Short mmCIF file of C-alpha atoms and ligand atoms in Angstrom, two decimals:
data_model
loop_
_atom_site.label_atom_id
_atom_site.label_comp_id
_atom_site.label_asym_id
_atom_site.label_seq_id
_atom_site.Cartn_x
_atom_site.Cartn_y
_atom_site.Cartn_z
CA MET A 1 18.02 15.77 -29.04
CA ILE A 2 21.06 13.76 -27.92
CA VAL A 3 24.46 13.98 -29.65
CA THR A 4 26.88 11.13 -28.87
CA ILE A 5 30.66 11.41 -29.11
CA ASP A 6 32.51 8.14 -28.50
CA GLY A 7 36.13 7.22 -28.96
CA VAL A 8 39.30 5.78 -27.48
CA ALA A 9 41.25 7.23 -24.57
CA ALA A 10 42.74 10.69 -25.20
CA SER A 11 41.09 10.99 -28.63
CA GLY A 12 39.63 14.30 -27.54
CA LYS A 13 36.12 13.22 -26.46
CA SER A 14 35.77 15.49 -23.40
CA SER A 15 37.32 18.57 -24.97
CA VAL A 16 35.35 18.18 -28.19
CA ALA A 17 32.09 17.40 -26.39
CA SER A 18 32.57 20.52 -24.27
CA GLY A 19 33.12 22.69 -27.35
CA VAL A 20 30.19 21.21 -29.26
CA ALA A 21 27.91 21.54 -26.22
CA ARG A 22 28.93 25.19 -25.73
CA ALA A 23 28.18 25.94 -29.38
CA LEU A 24 24.78 24.25 -29.10
CA GLN A 25 24.14 25.80 -25.66
CA VAL A 26 23.34 22.44 -24.09
CA PRO A 27 25.07 20.46 -21.30
CA TYR A 28 27.62 17.75 -22.00
CA ILE A 29 27.93 14.48 -20.08
CA SER A 30 31.25 12.68 -19.51
CA SER A 31 30.14 9.10 -18.90
CA GLY A 32 33.69 7.97 -18.11
CA LEU A 33 33.66 10.08 -14.95
CA LEU A 34 30.98 7.81 -13.47
CA TYR A 35 33.24 4.79 -14.04
CA ARG A 36 36.15 6.74 -12.57
CA GLY A 37 34.01 7.74 -9.59
CA ALA A 38 32.99 4.13 -8.98
CA THR A 39 36.65 3.15 -9.14
CA LEU A 40 37.59 5.82 -6.61
CA LEU A 41 34.93 4.62 -4.19
CA GLY A 42 36.15 1.04 -4.59
CA LEU A 43 39.77 2.04 -3.97
CA GLN A 44 38.83 4.20 -0.97
CA ALA A 45 36.82 1.31 0.50
CA GLY A 46 39.72 -1.09 -0.05
CA LEU A 47 37.59 -3.31 -2.29
CA ASP A 48 38.73 -5.82 -4.86
CA LEU A 49 37.76 -3.91 -8.03
CA HIS A 50 36.63 -7.20 -9.62
CA ASP A 51 33.99 -7.60 -6.87
CA ALA A 52 30.89 -6.21 -8.59
CA ARG A 53 28.59 -6.99 -5.68
CA ALA A 54 30.70 -5.10 -3.16
CA LEU A 55 31.09 -2.18 -5.57
CA LEU A 56 27.32 -1.98 -6.13
CA VAL A 57 26.65 -2.05 -2.37
CA THR A 58 29.12 0.84 -1.97
CA LEU A 59 27.64 2.78 -4.91
CA GLN A 60 24.10 2.35 -3.64
CA ALA A 61 25.03 3.25 -0.06
CA GLN A 62 27.14 6.30 -0.95
CA PRO A 63 25.69 7.69 -4.20
CA LEU A 64 27.81 9.46 -6.79
CA ARG A 65 26.33 12.42 -8.62
CA LEU A 66 27.48 13.78 -11.99
CA GLU A 67 27.04 17.55 -12.33
CA PRO A 68 27.20 18.48 -16.06
CA LEU A 69 28.60 22.02 -16.11
CA ALA A 70 29.57 23.79 -19.35
CA GLU A 71 33.16 24.21 -18.14
CA GLY A 72 33.44 20.52 -17.25
CA ASN A 73 31.55 17.82 -15.41
CA ARG A 74 31.95 17.60 -11.65
CA VAL A 75 31.52 14.36 -9.69
CA TRP A 76 30.14 14.55 -6.16
CA HIS A 77 30.39 11.83 -3.53
CA ALA A 78 27.80 12.84 -0.98
CA GLU A 79 28.81 16.50 -0.32
CA GLN A 80 32.42 16.12 -1.53
CA ASP A 81 33.56 17.15 -5.03
CA VAL A 82 35.92 14.30 -5.96
CA THR A 83 36.54 15.31 -9.60
CA GLU A 84 40.19 16.22 -9.13
CA GLN A 85 40.93 12.70 -7.81
CA LEU A 86 39.60 10.96 -10.93
CA HIS A 87 42.40 11.47 -13.44
CA SER A 88 45.68 9.68 -12.68
CA THR A 89 47.57 6.69 -13.98
CA ARG A 90 46.47 4.73 -10.88
CA MET A 91 42.84 5.53 -11.69
CA ASP A 92 43.40 4.64 -15.35
CA ARG A 93 44.65 1.21 -14.32
CA GLY A 94 41.68 0.55 -12.04
CA VAL A 95 38.86 1.97 -14.13
CA SER A 96 39.21 -0.53 -16.96
CA VAL A 97 38.61 -3.32 -14.42
CA VAL A 98 35.51 -1.61 -13.02
CA ALA A 99 34.17 -0.67 -16.45
CA ALA A 100 34.29 -4.32 -17.50
CA LEU A 101 31.70 -5.31 -14.83
CA PRO A 102 28.19 -5.64 -16.32
CA GLU A 103 26.57 -4.69 -12.99
CA VAL A 104 28.53 -1.43 -12.86
CA ARG A 105 27.78 -0.74 -16.52
CA ALA A 106 24.06 -1.19 -15.82
CA TRP A 107 24.33 1.23 -12.86
CA VAL A 108 26.08 3.87 -15.01
CA ASP A 109 23.63 3.38 -17.88
CA ALA A 110 20.70 3.97 -15.52
CA GLN A 111 22.26 7.26 -14.30
CA LEU A 112 22.78 8.41 -17.89
CA ARG A 113 19.34 7.46 -19.17
CA ALA A 114 17.73 9.39 -16.31
CA LEU A 115 19.17 12.65 -17.66
CA GLU A 116 16.88 15.02 -19.52
CA ALA A 117 17.70 15.82 -23.16
CA PRO A 118 19.06 17.82 -24.91
CA PHE A 119 22.71 17.15 -24.19
CA VAL A 120 25.98 15.91 -25.71
CA ALA A 121 27.11 12.58 -24.21
CA GLU A 122 30.69 11.35 -24.54
CA GLY A 123 32.26 8.00 -23.71
CA ARG A 124 32.78 4.62 -25.36
CA ASP A 125 29.28 3.21 -25.96
CA MET A 126 26.98 6.22 -25.96
CA GLY A 127 25.97 5.71 -29.59
CA THR A 128 25.89 1.91 -29.51
CA ASN A 129 24.43 0.90 -26.14
CA VAL A 130 23.26 3.82 -24.00
CA PHE A 131 21.60 6.10 -26.58
CA PRO A 132 21.28 4.01 -29.77
CA GLN A 133 18.36 6.20 -30.81
CA ALA A 134 20.51 9.36 -30.86
CA PRO A 135 20.09 11.15 -34.21
CA ALA A 136 23.70 12.39 -34.34
CA LYS A 137 26.63 10.09 -33.49
CA PHE A 138 30.35 10.68 -33.79
CA TYR A 139 33.40 8.51 -33.07
CA LEU A 140 36.86 10.02 -32.55
CA THR A 141 40.11 8.25 -33.33
CA ALA A 142 43.84 9.13 -33.41
CA SER A 143 47.04 7.11 -33.37
CA PRO A 144 48.33 5.97 -29.95
CA ARG A 145 51.42 8.14 -30.42
CA ILE A 146 49.43 11.30 -31.12
CA ARG A 147 47.12 10.58 -28.20
CA ALA A 148 50.10 9.97 -25.93
CA GLU A 149 51.68 13.28 -26.97
CA ARG A 150 48.42 15.05 -26.10
CA ARG A 151 48.13 13.28 -22.73
CA ALA A 152 51.79 14.00 -21.94
CA ARG A 153 50.97 17.70 -21.84
CA GLU A 154 48.65 16.94 -18.89
CA ARG A 155 50.71 14.41 -16.94
CA PRO A 156 54.33 14.25 -15.70
CA GLU A 157 55.10 11.04 -17.61
CA ASP A 158 57.05 10.38 -20.81
CA VAL A 159 55.30 9.80 -24.14
CA PRO A 160 56.42 6.15 -24.67
CA ALA A 161 55.09 5.14 -21.22
CA ILE A 162 51.78 6.91 -21.82
CA GLU A 163 51.53 5.38 -25.31
CA ALA A 164 52.03 1.86 -23.93
CA ALA A 165 49.38 2.49 -21.27
CA LEU A 166 46.93 3.80 -23.88
CA ILE A 167 47.44 0.76 -26.11
CA LEU A 168 46.79 -1.52 -23.13
CA ARG A 169 43.66 0.41 -22.16
CA ASP A 170 42.43 0.32 -25.77
CA GLN A 171 42.62 -3.47 -25.54
CA LEU A 172 40.97 -3.63 -22.09
CA ASP A 173 38.15 -1.31 -23.20
CA ALA A 174 37.69 -2.86 -26.65
CA ALA A 175 34.52 -4.79 -25.78
CA GLN A 176 32.52 -1.57 -25.30
CA SER A 177 34.44 0.75 -27.60
CA ALA A 178 33.34 -0.03 -31.17
CA PRO A 179 31.85 2.81 -33.21
CA ALA A 180 28.11 2.70 -33.94
CA THR A 181 27.43 1.69 -37.56
CA ASP A 182 25.70 5.05 -38.07
CA ALA A 183 28.43 7.13 -36.40
CA VAL A 184 30.53 9.65 -38.30
CA VAL A 185 34.14 8.53 -37.66
CA ILE A 186 36.66 11.38 -37.38
CA ASP A 187 40.45 10.88 -37.33
CA THR A 188 41.41 13.76 -35.05
CA GLY A 189 45.15 13.29 -35.67
CA PRO A 190 45.45 15.86 -38.48
CA LEU A 191 42.94 18.27 -36.92
CA THR A 192 43.15 20.89 -34.23
CA LEU A 193 40.69 20.70 -31.35
CA GLU A 194 38.74 23.56 -32.92
CA GLY A 195 38.84 21.75 -36.27
CA VAL A 196 37.20 18.64 -34.78
CA ILE A 197 34.51 20.75 -33.10
CA GLU A 198 33.79 22.54 -36.38
CA ALA A 199 33.67 19.22 -38.27
CA ILE A 200 31.01 17.94 -35.87
CA LEU A 201 29.00 21.17 -35.86
CA ALA A 202 28.90 21.04 -39.66
CA HIS A 203 26.80 17.86 -39.33
CA LEU A 204 24.35 19.37 -36.83
CA PRO A 205 21.44 21.82 -37.07
CA ALA A 206 22.20 25.30 -35.78
CA ARG A 207 19.59 24.91 -33.05
CA VAL A 208 19.12 21.64 -31.19
CA PRO A 209 15.51 20.49 -30.65
CA SER A 210 14.72 20.20 -26.94
CA ALA A 211 13.20 16.71 -27.18
N1 ADP B 301 42.40 17.59 -32.08
C1 ADP B 301 43.21 17.86 -31.05
N2 ADP B 301 44.41 18.43 -31.28
C2 ADP B 301 45.25 18.70 -30.27
N3 ADP B 301 44.98 18.45 -28.96
C3 ADP B 301 43.78 17.87 -28.68
C4 ADP B 301 42.84 17.56 -29.69
N4 ADP B 301 41.74 17.01 -29.08
C5 ADP B 301 42.01 16.98 -27.76
N5 ADP B 301 43.22 17.51 -27.51
C6 ADP B 301 43.87 17.61 -26.20
O1 ADP B 301 44.25 16.28 -25.87
C7 ADP B 301 44.08 16.03 -24.46
C8 ADP B 301 43.13 14.86 -24.26
O2 ADP B 301 41.84 15.28 -24.69
P1 ADP B 301 40.54 14.77 -23.89
O3 ADP B 301 39.39 15.62 -24.36
O4 ADP B 301 40.82 14.72 -22.43
O5 ADP B 301 40.41 13.29 -24.47
P2 ADP B 301 39.46 12.10 -23.97
O6 ADP B 301 38.30 12.73 -23.26
O7 ADP B 301 39.08 11.38 -25.24
O8 ADP B 301 40.31 11.26 -23.06
C9 ADP B 301 43.55 17.34 -23.87
O9 ADP B 301 44.66 18.07 -23.36
C10 ADP B 301 42.97 18.06 -25.08
O10 ADP B 301 43.00 19.48 -24.92
N1 YYY B 302 30.83 4.94 -21.74
C1 YYY B 302 32.02 4.56 -21.21
C2 YYY B 302 32.94 5.55 -20.74
C3 YYY B 302 34.14 5.10 -20.19
N2 YYY B 302 34.39 3.76 -20.12
C4 YYY B 302 35.63 3.28 -19.50
C5 YYY B 302 36.77 3.33 -20.47
C6 YYY B 302 37.84 4.10 -19.76
O1 YYY B 302 38.94 3.23 -19.49
C7 YYY B 302 37.26 4.53 -18.45
C8 YYY B 302 37.32 6.01 -18.21
O2 YYY B 302 36.69 6.66 -19.30
P1 YYY B 302 37.20 8.12 -19.70
O3 YYY B 302 36.37 8.58 -20.87
O4 YYY B 302 37.22 8.98 -18.49
O5 YYY B 302 38.69 7.77 -20.11
P2 YYY B 302 39.56 8.56 -21.18
O6 YYY B 302 39.36 10.02 -20.90
O7 YYY B 302 39.00 8.14 -22.50
O8 YYY B 302 40.94 8.10 -20.91
O9 YYY B 302 35.91 4.11 -18.41
C9 YYY B 302 33.49 2.81 -20.60
O10 YYY B 302 33.77 1.61 -20.53
N3 YYY B 302 32.31 3.23 -21.13
#
């Protein structure tokens, strides 16, 4: 079984997916980390992030590997764990460019579809494009202000600046960020993190089938 959790930036996807996966005792997959990893490789190689061909050559020559651990996904570039380098405002600015490239999206989709179920997959298009057959789909939303206040607890920037950046990224990511028609949409604004996890678990069987 595959559970998909999609949503906009800082809506709580990773935290909620981690909690749901722990409750179900299955791995969770943060698809965004593969886009962030591709962006890091492009930046480190000094590439133009719009150059899909050059990015693909780099990705194929120096493979990224996503390690889905219960406490959080790790991203490996050859033998180096690069996870800590993937979350910054600089990365946020670059990743929307990379994630807009169809060739990179196809590369990420192939990595994801090679994974063995069961798992929880979070991102933007898990329930629409990558795993449309998933039997349980959720889509998280919250206002830009609430999301900025949450992000501000993680980054040394002020809320208005983060809010403006989130609104811009929402626009840049819009093409791949619509909820699946069969997704349960949850406004996480009024809910605690635990409340969102419980709301999702209430829709799921206690034990997840392995297939
Ligand atoms: N419902 C919630 N209430 C309060 N804080 C939340 C909630 N959901 C997530 N958070 C916090 O908001 C921040 C962003 O969550 P995260 O899971 O990283 O979002 P995303 O993966 O969608 O970018 C994290 O610090 C997380 O702990
Ligand atoms: N399935 C996905 C996952 C992420 N993306 C894009 C959208 C985001 O700007 C970047 C990074 O995704 P990530 O989930 O890490 O970003 P947020 O935590 O939501 O801020 O990649 C995508 O286009 N499709």
